[in-house]
Amino acid sequence: MYRPTVAEIDLGAIRENLRAIRACIPLRTQVIGVVKADAYGHGAARVAAVLEQEQVPLLAVATPDEAVELREAGIMTEILVLGHAPPDFVPFAVSNNVTLTTDAHATTAMYASAAGSGRVRLHYKIDTGMGRAGVPADTATGQIMRSFALPNVDIVGLYSHLASAESDLDFTARQTECFADIVRDVRAGGLRPAMVHLANSAGIFTVHAPPLDGVRPGILLYGLPPVASLAQACAVKPSLSLRTRLEVVKDLPAGHGIGYGRTFVTERPTRMGLIPIGYADGYPRSLSNKASVIVRGQFAPIVGRVSMDVVAIDVTDVPAAVPGDPVTLIGEQDGLAITAVQLAEMADTISYEIVTGVSKRVPRIYIDRQP
Ligand SMILES: *Cc1c(COP(=O)(O)O)cnc(C)c1O
């Protein structure tokens, strides 16, 4: 590794976050560990190994290929594919303990015939208001009961996804009630799904219903509360830090432009520092002239545009700064902190996009403080 830019992943923090989440949910409720999108940029295989060690009974991914990646990495825990899987994935699923999501009786019938002589495990996803995937609530019970009668399929789970768990408690309550009604009707019909689940990270705190079998935290496992008010509800710690080192320090006179478009012009003689990270590493260009980084115990502002491979910072007020100094863009350093949540606000997005956006060019390095 010749370039000092890295994403530092604290696996111990993920382990502690899992424990914090478990402390917030009823004893009989299981955590389904959401590791889609390369575990929100943290590295799916490494994170899944930690969750497996901690006896998380079910991992959730978005795509079939993400499930394959985990199996190739030696992860044995059952995996639920939350997104769509084509029927030609069914044989892999059947023989590799991978559970699929179905959204209609027709889809289920297709999976049943693709299962051949095996049995495919399925969770039925119910659309209780998200308006994306899932069997529409009004026909859900009928379709699920018809699917129940199919050969070669085991409907082992029922779930739904909340549209605004962090922002609209009334709508969350309506989705919860709609889901509970369908679960009740399906149970009355004789189906006994082992895993009924509804809440994402925010929903863990905003769904008010009798305990379900599972919750599906993603972002909270990675220590990023989906809204600030939840930070008090569950003490979690960010698990991804984005770090680099100062590459160049250079004096510029007053009145000198910095970067593409000359969007920053120095107002004073300025010590400019260059750091080897850019939007191709997933550091958003929209943070140009907005965000700061930590260097030598101070916040140094980004000056000029974030370009593809480098960012300029103003270190005039950090006179001791020299090439080689550690620089933190996300995370803690010298008693200061910058969170993905703060950057997301500045970039007009959500922390999810910041952490999943850290690109492949940035090597992940892992710290694992065993408890
Ligand atoms: C991504 C996802 C989650 C996790 O959401 P967070 O807000 O990150 O906790 C849960 N359920 C489903 C269906 C998802 O797609």
PDB file of C-alpha atoms in Angstrom, residues 36-271:
ATOM      1  CA  LYS A  36     -26.053  -5.671   2.331  1.00  0.00           C
ATOM      2  CA  ALA A  37     -23.959  -3.294   0.227  1.00  0.00           C
ATOM      3  CA  ASP A  38     -20.729  -4.820   1.527  1.00  0.00           C
ATOM      4  CA  ALA A  39     -21.963  -4.304   5.085  1.00  0.00           C
ATOM      5  CA  TYR A  40     -22.609  -0.627   4.442  1.00  0.00           C
ATOM      6  CA  GLY A  41     -19.097  -0.251   3.070  1.00  0.00           C
ATOM      7  CA  HIS A  42     -17.432  -2.003   6.014  1.00  0.00           C
ATOM      8  CA  GLY A  43     -16.664  -5.297   4.242  1.00  0.00           C
ATOM      9  CA  ALA A  44     -19.406  -7.924   4.320  1.00  0.00           C
ATOM     10  CA  ALA A  45     -17.257 -11.002   4.937  1.00  0.00           C
ATOM     11  CA  ARG A  46     -15.443  -9.536   7.950  1.00  0.00           C
ATOM     12  CA  VAL A  47     -18.597  -8.065   9.480  1.00  0.00           C
ATOM     13  CA  ALA A  48     -20.587 -11.269   8.876  1.00  0.00           C
ATOM     14  CA  ALA A  49     -17.832 -13.273  10.592  1.00  0.00           C
ATOM     15  CA  VAL A  50     -18.178 -11.066  13.669  1.00  0.00           C
ATOM     16  CA  LEU A  51     -21.972 -11.400  13.681  1.00  0.00           C
ATOM     17  CA  GLU A  52     -21.680 -15.154  13.220  1.00  0.00           C
ATOM     18  CA  GLN A  53     -19.309 -15.338  16.180  1.00  0.00           C
ATOM     19  CA  GLU A  54     -21.873 -13.396  18.198  1.00  0.00           C
ATOM     20  CA  GLN A  55     -24.567 -15.942  17.294  1.00  0.00           C
ATOM     21  CA  VAL A  56     -26.674 -13.722  15.078  1.00  0.00           C
ATOM     22  CA  PRO A  57     -29.034 -16.353  13.617  1.00  0.00           C
ATOM     23  CA  LEU A  58     -29.776 -14.696  10.281  1.00  0.00           C
ATOM     24  CA  LEU A  59     -27.866 -12.326   8.001  1.00  0.00           C
ATOM     25  CA  ALA A  60     -29.635 -10.192   5.406  1.00  0.00           C
ATOM     26  CA  VAL A  61     -28.245  -9.110   2.048  1.00  0.00           C
ATOM     27  CA  ALA A  62     -29.835  -7.257  -0.847  1.00  0.00           C
ATOM     28  CA  THR A  63     -28.748  -9.384  -3.786  1.00  0.00           C
ATOM     29  CA  PRO A  64     -28.105 -13.042  -4.590  1.00  0.00           C
ATOM     30  CA  ASP A  65     -24.494 -12.231  -5.442  1.00  0.00           C
ATOM     31  CA  GLU A  66     -23.972 -10.818  -1.976  1.00  0.00           C
ATOM     32  CA  ALA A  67     -25.118 -14.159  -0.554  1.00  0.00           C
ATOM     33  CA  VAL A  68     -22.705 -16.030  -2.822  1.00  0.00           C
ATOM     34  CA  GLU A  69     -19.862 -13.778  -1.677  1.00  0.00           C
ATOM     35  CA  LEU A  70     -20.550 -14.620   1.965  1.00  0.00           C
ATOM     36  CA  ARG A  71     -20.665 -18.364   1.270  1.00  0.00           C
ATOM     37  CA  GLU A  72     -17.388 -18.122  -0.652  1.00  0.00           C
ATOM     38  CA  ALA A  73     -15.925 -16.377   2.396  1.00  0.00           C
ATOM     39  CA  GLY A  74     -16.912 -19.344   4.560  1.00  0.00           C
ATOM     40  CA  ILE A  75     -19.854 -17.774   6.379  1.00  0.00           C
ATOM     41  CA  MET A  76     -22.264 -20.545   7.425  1.00  0.00           C
ATOM     42  CA  THR A  77     -25.114 -18.585   9.039  1.00  0.00           C
ATOM     43  CA  GLU A  78     -28.467 -18.604   7.251  1.00  0.00           C
ATOM     44  CA  ILE A  79     -28.722 -15.702   4.797  1.00  0.00           C
ATOM     45  CA  LEU A  80     -31.913 -13.945   3.744  1.00  0.00           C
ATOM     46  CA  VAL A  81     -31.883 -12.206   0.358  1.00  0.00           C
ATOM     47  CA  LEU A  82     -34.064  -9.124   0.811  1.00  0.00           C
ATOM     48  CA  GLY A  83     -34.165  -8.150  -2.847  1.00  0.00           C
ATOM     49  CA  HIS A  84     -35.244  -9.969  -5.964  1.00  0.00           C
ATOM     50  CA  ALA A  85     -33.664 -13.271  -6.911  1.00  0.00           C
ATOM     51  CA  PRO A  86     -34.125 -14.843 -10.331  1.00  0.00           C
ATOM     52  CA  PRO A  87     -35.342 -18.474 -10.437  1.00  0.00           C
ATOM     53  CA  ASP A  88     -31.966 -19.694 -11.686  1.00  0.00           C
ATOM     54  CA  PHE A  89     -30.531 -18.735  -8.285  1.00  0.00           C
ATOM     55  CA  VAL A  90     -32.883 -21.157  -6.523  1.00  0.00           C
ATOM     56  CA  PRO A  91     -30.641 -24.257  -6.803  1.00  0.00           C
ATOM     57  CA  PHE A  92     -27.781 -22.347  -5.129  1.00  0.00           C
ATOM     58  CA  ALA A  93     -30.137 -21.110  -2.443  1.00  0.00           C
ATOM     59  CA  VAL A  94     -31.510 -24.587  -1.779  1.00  0.00           C
ATOM     60  CA  SER A  95     -28.105 -26.160  -1.323  1.00  0.00           C
ATOM     61  CA  ASN A  96     -26.452 -23.261   0.546  1.00  0.00           C
ATOM     62  CA  ASN A  97     -28.837 -22.348   3.350  1.00  0.00           C
ATOM     63  CA  VAL A  98     -29.919 -19.177   1.577  1.00  0.00           C
ATOM     64  CA  THR A  99     -33.480 -18.011   2.102  1.00  0.00           C
ATOM     65  CA  LEU A 100     -35.256 -15.956  -0.539  1.00  0.00           C
ATOM     66  CA  THR A 101     -37.865 -13.240  -0.381  1.00  0.00           C
ATOM     67  CA  THR A 102     -41.062 -13.774  -2.287  1.00  0.00           C
ATOM     68  CA  ASP A 103     -43.566 -11.083  -3.101  1.00  0.00           C
ATOM     69  CA  ALA A 104     -46.430 -12.933  -4.784  1.00  0.00           C
ATOM     70  CA  HIS A 105     -47.970 -16.336  -5.237  1.00  0.00           C
ATOM     71  CA  ALA A 106     -46.784 -16.401  -8.865  1.00  0.00           C
ATOM     72  CA  THR A 107     -43.187 -15.764  -7.762  1.00  0.00           C
ATOM     73  CA  THR A 108     -43.488 -18.470  -5.123  1.00  0.00           C
ATOM     74  CA  ALA A 109     -44.809 -20.948  -7.674  1.00  0.00           C
ATOM     75  CA  MET A 110     -41.871 -20.133  -9.931  1.00  0.00           C
ATOM     76  CA  TYR A 111     -39.433 -20.733  -7.052  1.00  0.00           C
ATOM     77  CA  ALA A 112     -41.230 -23.978  -6.194  1.00  0.00           C
ATOM     78  CA  SER A 113     -40.693 -25.373  -9.667  1.00  0.00           C
ATOM     79  CA  ALA A 114     -37.080 -24.142  -9.750  1.00  0.00           C
ATOM     80  CA  ALA A 115     -36.384 -25.997  -6.489  1.00  0.00           C
ATOM     81  CA  GLY A 116     -36.448 -29.355  -8.301  1.00  0.00           C
ATOM     82  CA  SER A 117     -36.215 -32.102  -5.737  1.00  0.00           C
ATOM     83  CA  GLY A 118     -35.019 -29.692  -3.021  1.00  0.00           C
ATOM     84  CA  ARG A 119     -36.949 -27.338  -0.788  1.00  0.00           C
ATOM     85  CA  VAL A 120     -36.602 -23.578  -1.000  1.00  0.00           C
ATOM     86  CA  ARG A 121     -36.954 -21.526   2.171  1.00  0.00           C
ATOM     87  CA  LEU A 122     -38.865 -18.284   1.773  1.00  0.00           C
ATOM     88  CA  HIS A 123     -39.858 -15.176   3.654  1.00  0.00           C
ATOM     89  CA  TYR A 124     -42.956 -13.486   2.311  1.00  0.00           C
ATOM     90  CA  LYS A 125     -42.567  -9.718   2.057  1.00  0.00           C
ATOM     91  CA  ILE A 126     -45.748  -7.746   2.547  1.00  0.00           C
ATOM     92  CA  ASP A 127     -46.210  -4.217   1.238  1.00  0.00           C
ATOM     93  CA  THR A 128     -47.900  -2.422   4.130  1.00  0.00           C
ATOM     94  CA  GLY A 129     -47.235   1.046   2.756  1.00  0.00           C
ATOM     95  CA  MET A 130     -43.721   1.340   1.370  1.00  0.00           C
ATOM     96  CA  GLY A 131     -45.105   0.948  -2.129  1.00  0.00           C
ATOM     97  CA  ARG A 132     -42.104  -0.908  -3.472  1.00  0.00           C
ATOM     98  CA  ALA A 133     -41.603  -4.674  -3.358  1.00  0.00           C
ATOM     99  CA  GLY A 134     -43.951  -6.975  -1.501  1.00  0.00           C
ATOM    100  CA  VAL A 135     -47.346  -8.531  -1.889  1.00  0.00           C
ATOM    101  CA  PRO A 136     -50.019  -5.817  -1.610  1.00  0.00           C
ATOM    102  CA  ALA A 137     -51.609  -5.890   1.833  1.00  0.00           C
ATOM    103  CA  ASP A 138     -55.170  -6.333   0.527  1.00  0.00           C
ATOM    104  CA  THR A 139     -54.410  -9.613  -1.252  1.00  0.00           C
ATOM    105  CA  ALA A 140     -51.562 -10.748   0.992  1.00  0.00           C
ATOM    106  CA  THR A 141     -53.355 -13.297   3.148  1.00  0.00           C
ATOM    107  CA  GLY A 142     -54.963 -15.009   0.156  1.00  0.00           C
ATOM    108  CA  GLN A 143     -51.738 -15.213  -1.837  1.00  0.00           C
ATOM    109  CA  ILE A 144     -49.696 -16.403   1.139  1.00  0.00           C
ATOM    110  CA  MET A 145     -52.198 -19.154   1.946  1.00  0.00           C
ATOM    111  CA  ARG A 146     -52.206 -20.350  -1.658  1.00  0.00           C
ATOM    112  CA  SER A 147     -48.394 -20.412  -1.634  1.00  0.00           C
ATOM    113  CA  PHE A 148     -48.490 -22.357   1.630  1.00  0.00           C
ATOM    114  CA  ALA A 149     -50.070 -25.241  -0.263  1.00  0.00           C
ATOM    115  CA  LEU A 150     -47.254 -25.455  -2.842  1.00  0.00           C
ATOM    116  CA  PRO A 151     -44.776 -28.339  -2.779  1.00  0.00           C
ATOM    117  CA  ASN A 152     -41.029 -27.715  -2.348  1.00  0.00           C
ATOM    118  CA  VAL A 153     -41.416 -24.423  -0.492  1.00  0.00           C
ATOM    119  CA  ASP A 154     -41.128 -23.653   3.196  1.00  0.00           C
ATOM    120  CA  ILE A 155     -42.544 -20.264   4.109  1.00  0.00           C
ATOM    121  CA  VAL A 156     -40.492 -19.690   7.228  1.00  0.00           C
ATOM    122  CA  GLY A 157     -40.840 -15.933   7.557  1.00  0.00           C
ATOM    123  CA  LEU A 158     -43.099 -12.952   7.084  1.00  0.00           C
ATOM    124  CA  TYR A 159     -41.904  -9.381   6.992  1.00  0.00           C
ATOM    125  CA  SER A 160     -42.635  -5.877   5.937  1.00  0.00           C
ATOM    126  CA  HIS A 161     -40.518  -2.739   5.596  1.00  0.00           C
ATOM    127  CA  LEU A 162     -41.251   0.638   7.153  1.00  0.00           C
ATOM    128  CA  ALA A 163     -41.337   3.712   4.941  1.00  0.00           C
ATOM    129  CA  SER A 164     -40.788   6.385   7.562  1.00  0.00           C
ATOM    130  CA  ALA A 165     -39.909   4.737  10.852  1.00  0.00           C
ATOM    131  CA  GLU A 166     -37.671   7.667  11.781  1.00  0.00           C
ATOM    132  CA  SER A 167     -40.013  10.464  10.821  1.00  0.00           C
ATOM    133  CA  ASP A 168     -43.710   9.545  10.841  1.00  0.00           C
ATOM    134  CA  LEU A 169     -44.947   7.689  13.894  1.00  0.00           C
ATOM    135  CA  ASP A 170     -48.569   7.675  12.754  1.00  0.00           C
ATOM    136  CA  PHE A 171     -47.745   6.034   9.473  1.00  0.00           C
ATOM    137  CA  THR A 172     -45.438   3.601  11.255  1.00  0.00           C
ATOM    138  CA  ALA A 173     -48.306   2.659  13.545  1.00  0.00           C
ATOM    139  CA  ARG A 174     -50.583   2.114  10.547  1.00  0.00           C
ATOM    140  CA  GLN A 175     -48.016  -0.123   8.844  1.00  0.00           C
ATOM    141  CA  THR A 176     -47.516  -2.030  12.091  1.00  0.00           C
ATOM    142  CA  GLU A 177     -51.239  -2.633  12.488  1.00  0.00           C
ATOM    143  CA  CYS A 178     -51.679  -3.681   8.873  1.00  0.00           C
ATOM    144  CA  PHE A 179     -48.795  -6.137   9.231  1.00  0.00           C
ATOM    145  CA  ALA A 180     -50.117  -7.530  12.521  1.00  0.00           C
ATOM    146  CA  ASP A 181     -53.550  -8.137  10.948  1.00  0.00           C
ATOM    147  CA  ILE A 182     -52.058 -10.143   8.104  1.00  0.00           C
ATOM    148  CA  VAL A 183     -49.802 -12.134  10.440  1.00  0.00           C
ATOM    149  CA  ARG A 184     -52.842 -12.965  12.568  1.00  0.00           C
ATOM    150  CA  ASP A 185     -54.929 -14.053   9.562  1.00  0.00           C
ATOM    151  CA  VAL A 186     -52.147 -16.186   8.149  1.00  0.00           C
ATOM    152  CA  ARG A 187     -51.617 -17.867  11.515  1.00  0.00           C
ATOM    153  CA  ALA A 188     -55.349 -18.498  11.740  1.00  0.00           C
ATOM    154  CA  GLY A 189     -55.010 -20.267   8.390  1.00  0.00           C
ATOM    155  CA  GLY A 190     -52.495 -22.690   9.892  1.00  0.00           C
ATOM    156  CA  LEU A 191     -49.193 -21.225   8.695  1.00  0.00           C
ATOM    157  CA  ARG A 192     -46.580 -20.991  11.451  1.00  0.00           C
ATOM    158  CA  PRO A 193     -43.750 -18.775  10.215  1.00  0.00           C
ATOM    159  CA  ALA A 194     -40.827 -18.941  12.640  1.00  0.00           C
ATOM    160  CA  MET A 195     -39.512 -15.476  11.885  1.00  0.00           C
ATOM    161  CA  VAL A 196     -41.893 -12.526  11.778  1.00  0.00           C
ATOM    162  CA  HIS A 197     -40.057  -9.218  11.509  1.00  0.00           C
ATOM    163  CA  LEU A 198     -40.737  -5.586  10.755  1.00  0.00           C
ATOM    164  CA  ALA A 199     -38.362  -3.056  12.297  1.00  0.00           C
ATOM    165  CA  ASN A 200     -35.294  -1.532  10.671  1.00  0.00           C
ATOM    166  CA  SER A 201     -32.908   0.455  12.911  1.00  0.00           C
ATOM    167  CA  ALA A 202     -35.322   3.314  13.519  1.00  0.00           C
ATOM    168  CA  GLY A 203     -38.279   0.968  13.851  1.00  0.00           C
ATOM    169  CA  ILE A 204     -36.636  -0.759  16.824  1.00  0.00           C
ATOM    170  CA  PHE A 205     -37.533   2.388  18.754  1.00  0.00           C
ATOM    171  CA  THR A 206     -40.666   3.553  16.984  1.00  0.00           C
ATOM    172  CA  VAL A 207     -42.670   0.383  16.374  1.00  0.00           C
ATOM    173  CA  HIS A 208     -45.013  -0.117  19.288  1.00  0.00           C
ATOM    174  CA  ALA A 209     -46.379  -3.632  19.092  1.00  0.00           C
ATOM    175  CA  PRO A 210     -46.077  -6.936  20.894  1.00  0.00           C
ATOM    176  CA  PRO A 211     -42.556  -8.297  20.398  1.00  0.00           C
ATOM    177  CA  LEU A 212     -41.892  -9.920  17.048  1.00  0.00           C
ATOM    178  CA  ASP A 213     -39.363 -12.653  16.341  1.00  0.00           C
ATOM    179  CA  GLY A 214     -36.735 -10.426  14.776  1.00  0.00           C
ATOM    180  CA  VAL A 215     -35.542  -6.911  14.067  1.00  0.00           C
ATOM    181  CA  ARG A 216     -33.398  -5.909  11.092  1.00  0.00           C
ATOM    182  CA  PRO A 217     -30.879  -3.260  12.057  1.00  0.00           C
ATOM    183  CA  GLY A 218     -28.419  -2.099   9.444  1.00  0.00           C
ATOM    184  CA  ILE A 219     -27.149   1.406  10.040  1.00  0.00           C
ATOM    185  CA  LEU A 220     -27.343   1.078  13.816  1.00  0.00           C
ATOM    186  CA  LEU A 221     -24.947  -1.894  13.772  1.00  0.00           C
ATOM    187  CA  TYR A 222     -22.480   0.475  12.165  1.00  0.00           C
ATOM    188  CA  GLY A 223     -22.983   2.985  14.948  1.00  0.00           C
ATOM    189  CA  LEU A 224     -24.912   5.610  13.022  1.00  0.00           C
ATOM    190  CA  PRO A 225     -28.311   6.460  14.544  1.00  0.00           C
ATOM    191  CA  PRO A 226     -30.741   7.150  11.678  1.00  0.00           C
ATOM    192  CA  VAL A 227     -31.956  10.251  13.493  1.00  0.00           C
ATOM    193  CA  ALA A 228     -30.271  12.276  16.203  1.00  0.00           C
ATOM    194  CA  SER A 229     -33.053  11.633  18.739  1.00  0.00           C
ATOM    195  CA  LEU A 230     -32.255   7.909  18.628  1.00  0.00           C
ATOM    196  CA  ALA A 231     -28.667   8.514  19.699  1.00  0.00           C
ATOM    197  CA  GLN A 232     -29.906   8.715  23.295  1.00  0.00           C
ATOM    198  CA  ALA A 233     -32.109   5.645  22.969  1.00  0.00           C
ATOM    199  CA  CYS A 234     -29.218   3.364  22.098  1.00  0.00           C
ATOM    200  CA  ALA A 235     -25.568   4.129  22.748  1.00  0.00           C
ATOM    201  CA  VAL A 236     -23.741   3.001  19.633  1.00  0.00           C
ATOM    202  CA  LYS A 237     -20.348   3.956  18.281  1.00  0.00           C
ATOM    203  CA  PRO A 238     -19.409   4.632  14.658  1.00  0.00           C
ATOM    204  CA  SER A 239     -17.372   1.751  13.271  1.00  0.00           C
ATOM    205  CA  LEU A 240     -15.884   3.320  10.144  1.00  0.00           C
ATOM    206  CA  SER A 241     -13.166   5.953  10.120  1.00  0.00           C
ATOM    207  CA  LEU A 242     -11.757   7.505   6.978  1.00  0.00           C
ATOM    208  CA  ARG A 243      -8.132   8.411   7.347  1.00  0.00           C
ATOM    209  CA  THR A 244      -5.224   9.617   5.284  1.00  0.00           C
ATOM    210  CA  ARG A 245      -2.027  11.611   5.689  1.00  0.00           C
ATOM    211  CA  LEU A 246      -0.958  15.058   4.653  1.00  0.00           C
ATOM    212  CA  GLU A 247       0.942  14.692   1.410  1.00  0.00           C
ATOM    213  CA  VAL A 248       2.096  18.206   0.547  1.00  0.00           C
ATOM    214  CA  VAL A 249       2.210  21.500   2.423  1.00  0.00           C
ATOM    215  CA  LYS A 250       2.643  24.610   0.347  1.00  0.00           C
ATOM    216  CA  ASP A 251       2.517  28.386   0.833  1.00  0.00           C
ATOM    217  CA  LEU A 252       0.237  30.386  -1.406  1.00  0.00           C
ATOM    218  CA  PRO A 253       0.030  34.193  -1.512  1.00  0.00           C
ATOM    219  CA  ALA A 254      -3.197  36.086  -0.880  1.00  0.00           C
ATOM    220  CA  GLY A 255      -5.450  36.216  -3.922  1.00  0.00           C
ATOM    221  CA  HIS A 256      -4.509  32.749  -5.220  1.00  0.00           C
ATOM    222  CA  GLY A 257      -7.192  30.378  -6.463  1.00  0.00           C
ATOM    223  CA  ILE A 258      -7.317  26.765  -5.273  1.00  0.00           C
ATOM    224  CA  GLY A 259      -8.657  23.887  -7.328  1.00  0.00           C
ATOM    225  CA  TYR A 260     -11.000  23.482 -10.296  1.00  0.00           C
ATOM    226  CA  GLY A 261     -13.198  26.450 -11.027  1.00  0.00           C
ATOM    227  CA  ARG A 262     -11.171  28.568  -8.565  1.00  0.00           C
ATOM    228  CA  THR A 263     -14.127  28.372  -6.178  1.00  0.00           C
ATOM    229  CA  PHE A 264     -11.799  29.351  -3.332  1.00  0.00           C
ATOM    230  CA  VAL A 265      -9.448  32.310  -3.537  1.00  0.00           C
ATOM    231  CA  THR A 266      -7.075  32.899  -0.615  1.00  0.00           C
ATOM    232  CA  GLU A 267      -7.753  36.048   1.391  1.00  0.00           C
ATOM    233  CA  ARG A 268      -4.444  35.865   3.219  1.00  0.00           C
ATOM    234  CA  PRO A 269      -1.087  34.227   2.719  1.00  0.00           C
ATOM    235  CA  THR A 270      -2.168  30.624   3.120  1.00  0.00           C
ATOM    236  CA  ARG A 271      -0.539  27.326   3.986  1.00  0.00           C
TER     237      ARG A 271
END
